[in-house]
Steps between C-alpha positions, in 0.01 A plus 500: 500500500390829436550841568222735634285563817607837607243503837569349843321159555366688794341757273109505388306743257266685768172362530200533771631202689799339469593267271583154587801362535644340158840327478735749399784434175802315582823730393871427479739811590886441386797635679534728195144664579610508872827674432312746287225621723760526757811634357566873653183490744723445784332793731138402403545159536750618856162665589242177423712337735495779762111422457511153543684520808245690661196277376704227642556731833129544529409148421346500192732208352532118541836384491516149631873387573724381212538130395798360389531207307882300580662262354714235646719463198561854430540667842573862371186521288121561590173663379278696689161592473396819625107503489331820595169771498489878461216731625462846420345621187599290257522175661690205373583148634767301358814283516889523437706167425882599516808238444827596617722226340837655571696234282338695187755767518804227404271458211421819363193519616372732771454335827107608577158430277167592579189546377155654688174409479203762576204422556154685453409626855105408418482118340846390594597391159886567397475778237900546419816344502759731513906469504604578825859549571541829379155557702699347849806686436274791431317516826798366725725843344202734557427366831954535542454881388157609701703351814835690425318804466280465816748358700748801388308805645666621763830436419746640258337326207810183336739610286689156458356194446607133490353236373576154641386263222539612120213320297141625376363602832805706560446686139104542598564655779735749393289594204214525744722741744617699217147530294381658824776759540788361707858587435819332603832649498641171565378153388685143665444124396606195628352175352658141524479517150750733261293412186173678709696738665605620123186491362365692782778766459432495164135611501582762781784640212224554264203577708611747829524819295712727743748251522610423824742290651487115433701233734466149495642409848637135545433582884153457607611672812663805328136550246305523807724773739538659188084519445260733641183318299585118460301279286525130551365274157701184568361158481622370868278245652671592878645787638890575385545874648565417865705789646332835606739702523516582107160662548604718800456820279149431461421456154132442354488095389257403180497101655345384188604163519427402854718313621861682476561658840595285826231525785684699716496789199140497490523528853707832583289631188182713459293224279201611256294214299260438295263283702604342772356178491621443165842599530542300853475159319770272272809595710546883390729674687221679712324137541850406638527800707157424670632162542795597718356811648169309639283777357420756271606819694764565287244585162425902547216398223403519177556693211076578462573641916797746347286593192208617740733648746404213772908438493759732490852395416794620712773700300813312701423186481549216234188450342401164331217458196415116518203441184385173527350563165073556477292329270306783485773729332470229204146564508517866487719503259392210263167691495656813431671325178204343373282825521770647291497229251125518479511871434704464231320221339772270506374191739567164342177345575466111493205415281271209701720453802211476691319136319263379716284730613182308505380325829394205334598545134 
C-alpha cells in the first residue's frame, strides 16, 4: 500500500479530445482520516447536505430502497445496504453497508460499523473504501441540525432540549446543533441506560461552553413536557411513546430513530420527511401511521418542499422530523472526505487491486 495520488479518478490532463476511460487506483480511507477531514466542518458539511437535498428534490439522485439482511438467530441485529447515485457537478455513485449489532455495547464495543464504497461515475470500478460510521453519524446529525433550523423559523427558536436516547447519535447531533450556533439554557436526558446517560452528561460537562442546565429525567414523560426541541436516538424496533398529550405544547421532534412515537402521535402532528417512499417502509412510525390512517394525508411533505418554500410549517402545531436516512448523504459526504484526503496527499492507495485487466490475458 502506498501513499500518493492527490487527483480525482475522475480527473484528466486537458487534451483535444478526451481521454479514455482507464481504471482508476483503489484507496483505503480510515476512520482516523474521516474524523480529520471532518472534525469542526459542521456548517460546511450542514450546507453539502442542504445541497444534496435539493439534487435529490430535483431528481438528480438514485436511491433505490434499503435492503436489510436478518437473521433468524439474532433477531435484534441486521445490515443494510444503502446503494445510491448523485448528479450535479461532481457526480458520484456508490454504496453504504451499515451493521447495527446492538449486543456490541455489553461488550465494549460500539453497536454500528460501516464502511462505503464509491465508485467512479464513468467505468464503474470501486475506487475507495472508506470507514463509514463516523461518515453515517455525520450525515444523519447534519441532516438533525439543517431540519431544526428550518423547521424552527417562525417560532420562538428552542431553548431546551431533550434528548431521548444517550449514545453516539445523541452526541452527533448535539455537536452538529451547537457547531452551527444553537444555544440551550436547559439540556434533559433520559436513556434506559445510567452508564449512557453519564457518559452523555459527561461530554455535555465538557463540551456546552455556557453551561446550561443538565437533567437526566427517569420520566420519559416529564423530558418531553419539559422540551421545546426533542431529539429521539433510541434503538426501539416499535413505537413506546403512545400518549399525546405530553406533546400538547407543541414542541419541534428530531424522530431520528423512526420508530419511537405511537401512530396516533404522528397523527395529531405536522410530519416532515426525508422521502417519502423510503421512510413509509419497515414499520416506522409514519409507515404505521399510513397503515392505520388508510393514506398519506397526514405527511405536509418533505424537508426539500420546506427548503424551497413549497411547505410552510405552522408555528402551533407539533411538528415531527422523520429521516429515513439517504444513501445519498453518504455519498455526498464520503466524496467530500476523499477529495480532502486527495488534496492533502494522504490517500492510501492499494497497489494492483485491479489484476486482471486483460480480456484474454
Amino acid at each position: 500500500m502506498t501513499t500518493a495520488r492527490t487527483t480525482s479518478p475522475q480527473q484528466h490532463a486537458p487534451t483535444d479530445r478526451p481521454a479514455p476511460p482507464a481504471v482508476p487506483p483503489f484507496a483505503v480511507i480510515s476512520g482516523a482520516q474521516v474524523q480529520h477531514a471532518l472534525k469542526g466542518r459542521e456548517r460546511e458539511i450542514v450546507d453539502l447536505v442542504e445541497a444534496t437535498y435539493r439534487l435529490h428534490g430535483a431528481g438528480q439522485s438514485v436511491n433505490p430502497p434499503s435492503y436489510f439482511l436478518r437473521f433468524p438467530d439474532r433477531p435484534t441485529s441486521r445490515i443494510i445496504a444503502l446503494p445510491a447515485s448523485l448528479g450535479g457537478q461532481s457526480p458520484i455513485d456508490g454504496l453504504k453497508w451499515i451493521s447495527s449489532f446492538p449486543t456490541n455495547v455489553a461488550n465494549g464495543i460500539p453497536r454500528a460499523s460501516a464502511v462505503l464504497i464509491l465508485n467512479d461515475h464513468q467505468t464503474g470500478y470501486p475506487f475507495a473504501c472508506l470507514e463509514s460510521s463516523i461518515i453515517s453519524a455525520t450525515r444523519t446529525a447534519a441532516s438533525a441540525a439543517l431540519a431544526a433550523d428550518r423547521l424552527s423559523r417562525g417560532r420562538p427558536r428552542p431553548r431546551s432540549i431533550g434528548f431521548f436516547g444517550t449514545g453516539l447519535i445523541a452526541r452527533y447531533i448535539h455537536t452538529f446543533l451547537a457547531g452551527t450556533g444553537w444555544e440551550f439554557d436547559q439540556i434533559a436526558l433520559h436513556d434506559l441506560s445510567p452508564d449512557s446517560t453519564a457518559g452523555f452528561r459527561s461530554y455535555l460537562q465538557q463540551s456546552a461552553g455556557s453551561a446550561p442546565s443538565i437533567t437526566v429525567h427517569d420520566s420519559a414523560e416529564e423530558l418531553v413536557r419539559r422540551s421545546e426541541l426533542v431529539v429521539f436516538a433510541t434503538i426501539a424496533g416499535r413505537p413506546h411513546v403512545n400518549d399525546a398529550s405530553w406533546f400538547d405544547h407543541h414542541p419541534l421532534v428530531l424522530h431520528i430513530s423512526l420508530r419511537d412515537l405511537d401512530p396516533e402521535i404522528i397523527l395529531n402532528s405536522t410530519n416532515i420527511v426525508d422521502d417519502v417512499e423510503h421512510c413509509l417502509k419497515a414499520d416506522t412510525s409514519p409507515h404505521l401511521a399510513e397503515q392505520q390512517s388508510g393514506g398519506r394525508d397526514f405527511l405536509t411533505g418533505t424537508l426539500d418542499d420546506v427548503l424551497t418554500g413549497r411547505v410552510t410549517v405552522p408555528a402551533d402545531q407539533t411538528v415531527v422530523f422523520s429521516p429515513f436516512g439517504l444513501g445519498v448523504l453518504d455519498l455526498a459526504v464520503g466524496k467530500h472526505v476523499y477529495d480532502q484526503a486527495a488534496r492533502s496527499g494522504q490517500l492510501h492507495v492499494v497497489d494492483d487491486f485491479f489484476h486482471e485487466l486483460r480480456r484474454h490475458g
